[in-house]
CSV table of C-alpha atoms and ligand atoms in Angstrom, one decimal:
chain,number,residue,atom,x,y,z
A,1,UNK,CA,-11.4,-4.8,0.5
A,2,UNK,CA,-8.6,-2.5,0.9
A,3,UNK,CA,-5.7,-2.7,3.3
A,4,UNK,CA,-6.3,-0.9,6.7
A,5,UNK,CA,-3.9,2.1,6.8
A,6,UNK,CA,-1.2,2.6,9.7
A,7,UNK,CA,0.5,6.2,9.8
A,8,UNK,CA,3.6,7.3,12.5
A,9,UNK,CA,3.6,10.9,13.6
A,10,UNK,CA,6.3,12.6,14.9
A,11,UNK,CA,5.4,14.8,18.0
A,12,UNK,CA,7.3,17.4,19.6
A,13,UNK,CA,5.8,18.0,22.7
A,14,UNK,CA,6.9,18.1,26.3
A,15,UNK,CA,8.8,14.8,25.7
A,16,UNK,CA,9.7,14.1,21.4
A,17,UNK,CA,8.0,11.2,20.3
A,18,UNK,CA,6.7,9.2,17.6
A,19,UNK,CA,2.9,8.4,17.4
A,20,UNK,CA,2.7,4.7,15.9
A,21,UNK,CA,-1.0,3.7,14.5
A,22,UNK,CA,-2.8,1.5,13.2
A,23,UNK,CA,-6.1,1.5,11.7
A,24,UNK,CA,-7.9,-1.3,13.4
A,25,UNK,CA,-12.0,-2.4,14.0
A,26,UNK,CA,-12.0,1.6,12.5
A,27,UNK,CA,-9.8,3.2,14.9
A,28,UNK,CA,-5.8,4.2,15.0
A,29,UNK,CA,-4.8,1.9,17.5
A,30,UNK,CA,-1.8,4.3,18.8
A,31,UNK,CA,1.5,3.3,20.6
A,32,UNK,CA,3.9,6.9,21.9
A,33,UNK,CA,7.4,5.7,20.6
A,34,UNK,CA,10.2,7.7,21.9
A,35,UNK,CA,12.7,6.5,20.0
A,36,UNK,CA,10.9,5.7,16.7
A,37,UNK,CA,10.8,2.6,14.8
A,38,UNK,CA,13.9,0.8,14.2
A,39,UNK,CA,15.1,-1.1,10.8
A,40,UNK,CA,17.4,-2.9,13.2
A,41,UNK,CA,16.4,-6.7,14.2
A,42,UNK,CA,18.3,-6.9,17.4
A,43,UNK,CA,16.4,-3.4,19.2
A,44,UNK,CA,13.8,-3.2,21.2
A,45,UNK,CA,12.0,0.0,21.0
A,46,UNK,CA,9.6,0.8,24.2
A,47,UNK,CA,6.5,1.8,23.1
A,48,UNK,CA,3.4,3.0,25.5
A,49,UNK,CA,-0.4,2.2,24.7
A,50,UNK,CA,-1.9,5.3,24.2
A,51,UNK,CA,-5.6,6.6,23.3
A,52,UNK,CA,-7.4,5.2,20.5
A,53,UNK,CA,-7.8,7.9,17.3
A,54,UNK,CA,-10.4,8.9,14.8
A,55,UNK,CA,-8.7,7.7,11.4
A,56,UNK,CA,-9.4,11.5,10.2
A,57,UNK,CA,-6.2,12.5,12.5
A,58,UNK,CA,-4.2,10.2,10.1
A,59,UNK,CA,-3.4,12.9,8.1
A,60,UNK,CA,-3.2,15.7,10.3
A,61,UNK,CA,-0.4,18.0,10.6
A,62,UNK,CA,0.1,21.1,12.4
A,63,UNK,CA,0.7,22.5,15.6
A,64,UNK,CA,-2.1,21.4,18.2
A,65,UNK,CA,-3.6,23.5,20.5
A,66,UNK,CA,-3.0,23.2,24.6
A,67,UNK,CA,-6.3,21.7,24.8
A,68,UNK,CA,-5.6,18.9,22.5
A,69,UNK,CA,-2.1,18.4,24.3
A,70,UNK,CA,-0.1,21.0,22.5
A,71,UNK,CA,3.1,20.6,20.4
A,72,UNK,CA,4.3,20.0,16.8
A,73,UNK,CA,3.0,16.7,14.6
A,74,UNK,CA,4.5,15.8,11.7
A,75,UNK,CA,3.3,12.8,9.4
A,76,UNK,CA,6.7,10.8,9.3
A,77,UNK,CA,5.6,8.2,7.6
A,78,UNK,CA,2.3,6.4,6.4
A,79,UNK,CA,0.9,3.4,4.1
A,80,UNK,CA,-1.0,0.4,4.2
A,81,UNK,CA,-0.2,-3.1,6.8
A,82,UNK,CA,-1.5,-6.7,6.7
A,83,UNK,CA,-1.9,-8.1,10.0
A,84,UNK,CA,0.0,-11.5,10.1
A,85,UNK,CA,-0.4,-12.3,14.0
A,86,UNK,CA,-0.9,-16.0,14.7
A,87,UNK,CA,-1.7,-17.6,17.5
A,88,UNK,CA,-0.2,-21.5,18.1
A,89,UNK,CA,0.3,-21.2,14.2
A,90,UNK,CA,-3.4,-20.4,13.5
A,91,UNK,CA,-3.8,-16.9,12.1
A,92,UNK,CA,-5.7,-14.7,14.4
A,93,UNK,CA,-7.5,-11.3,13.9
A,94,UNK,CA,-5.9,-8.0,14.4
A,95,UNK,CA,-8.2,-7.4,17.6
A,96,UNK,CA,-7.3,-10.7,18.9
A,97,UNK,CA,-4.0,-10.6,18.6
A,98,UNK,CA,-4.4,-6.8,20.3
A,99,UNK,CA,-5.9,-8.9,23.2
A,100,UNK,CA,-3.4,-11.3,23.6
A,101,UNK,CA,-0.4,-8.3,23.6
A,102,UNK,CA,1.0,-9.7,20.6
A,103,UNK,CA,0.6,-7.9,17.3
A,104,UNK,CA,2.5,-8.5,14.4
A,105,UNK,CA,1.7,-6.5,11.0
A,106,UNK,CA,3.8,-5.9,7.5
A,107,UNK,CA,4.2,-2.6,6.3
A,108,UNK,CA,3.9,-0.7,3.3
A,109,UNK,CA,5.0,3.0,4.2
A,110,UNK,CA,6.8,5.2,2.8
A,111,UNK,CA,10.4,4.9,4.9
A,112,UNK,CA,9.6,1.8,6.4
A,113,UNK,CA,8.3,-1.6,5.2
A,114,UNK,CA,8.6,-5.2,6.0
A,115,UNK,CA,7.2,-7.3,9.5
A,116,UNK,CA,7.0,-5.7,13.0
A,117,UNK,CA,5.7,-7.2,16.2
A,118,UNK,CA,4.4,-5.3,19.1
A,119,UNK,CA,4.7,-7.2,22.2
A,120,UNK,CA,2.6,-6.3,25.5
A,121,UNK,CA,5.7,-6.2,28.0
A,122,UNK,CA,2.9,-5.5,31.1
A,123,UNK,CA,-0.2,-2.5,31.6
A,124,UNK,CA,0.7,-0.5,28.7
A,125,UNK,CA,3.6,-0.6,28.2
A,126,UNK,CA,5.0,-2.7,24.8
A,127,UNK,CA,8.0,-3.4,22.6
A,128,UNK,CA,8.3,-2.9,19.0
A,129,UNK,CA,10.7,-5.0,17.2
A,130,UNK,CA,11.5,-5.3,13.8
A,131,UNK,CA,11.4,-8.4,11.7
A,132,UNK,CA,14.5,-10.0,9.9
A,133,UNK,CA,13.9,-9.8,5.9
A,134,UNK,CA,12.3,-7.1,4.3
A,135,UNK,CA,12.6,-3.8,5.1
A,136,UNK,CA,15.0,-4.6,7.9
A,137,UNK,CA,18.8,-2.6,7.6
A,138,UNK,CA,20.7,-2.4,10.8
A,139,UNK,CA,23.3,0.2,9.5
A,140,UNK,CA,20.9,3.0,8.9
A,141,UNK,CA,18.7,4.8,11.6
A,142,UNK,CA,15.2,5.8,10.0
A,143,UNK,CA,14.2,8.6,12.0
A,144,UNK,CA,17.5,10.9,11.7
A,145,UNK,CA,18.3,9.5,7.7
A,146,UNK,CA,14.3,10.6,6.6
A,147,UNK,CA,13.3,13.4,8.7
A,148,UNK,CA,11.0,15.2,6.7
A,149,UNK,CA,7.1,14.9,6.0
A,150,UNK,CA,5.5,12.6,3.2
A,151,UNK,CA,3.0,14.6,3.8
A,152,UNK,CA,4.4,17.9,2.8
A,153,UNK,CA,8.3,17.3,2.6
A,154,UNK,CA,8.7,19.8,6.0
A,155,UNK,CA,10.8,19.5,8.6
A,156,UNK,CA,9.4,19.7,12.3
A,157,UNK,CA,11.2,23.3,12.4
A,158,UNK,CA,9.1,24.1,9.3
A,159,UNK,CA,5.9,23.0,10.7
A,160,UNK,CA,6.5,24.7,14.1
A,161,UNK,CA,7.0,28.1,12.2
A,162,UNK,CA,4.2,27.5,9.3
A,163,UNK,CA,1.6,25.6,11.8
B,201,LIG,MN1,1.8,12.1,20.9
């Protein structure tokens, strides 16, 4: 069995944001990000429970149409995760741990890599923080240092012109 996939899209819409998901029970579980992940330990990133996706919008790109919300998406980053969420020690399933507002997952992607947990803070409204170890580098901020695609290598100005 192959790893489940987790992809972050940057969207420019009425508010700039970063899409977080990850593909769980066959769905992108999403979180909207403001801020982005973080490399850094110490911050908390808010991050707000949105609508579950098809995993075919994984790899989309473009500039949606009003219906579908409008604005420019970007895929920022993307790979493969393990979940690694435990509960009282005893490793738990992704969906449980979704349950229980306490996700934790390791990351292969492109920019980003090592443990994160998401944390359910109340409604929908999470934290994602980044794990000490691998992957984690508090001097550098991931979203302005890597800005373009790994998709295609554009910028969001790029897609916004080229759709
Ligand atoms: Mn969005």
């Amino acid at each position: 069995m192959t790893d489940p996939i987790f992809v972050i899209q940057h969207h420019l819409a009425t508010a700039d944001h970063y899409d977080v998901r990850f593909e769980i029970q066959g769905v992108l579980v999403s979180w909207a990000v403001p801020k982005g992940p973080s490399t850094d330990p110490r911050v908390r990133r808010l991050a707000k429970r949105t609508g579950d996706h098809d995993l075919a919008y994984a790899d989309y790109e473009g500039v949606l149409g009003p219906r579908r919300g409008g604005g420019t998406v970007q895929v920022w980053d993307r790979g493969t995760f393990r979940n690694i969420s435990r509960r009282k020690g005893e490793p738990i399933s992704a969906a449980e741990a979704l349950d229980e507002g306490h996700l934790s997952v390791d990351v292969a992607g492109e920019k980003i890599s090592g443990g994160y947990t998401l944390i359910r803070t109340g409604g929908d409204m999470w934290l994602l923080i980044k794990h000490k170890g691998a992957g984690a580098d508090p001097s550098s901020e991931p979203t302005s240092a890597l800005p373009e695609s790994v998709l295609t290598g554009r910028t969001m100005a790029q897609i916004a012109e080229q759709g």
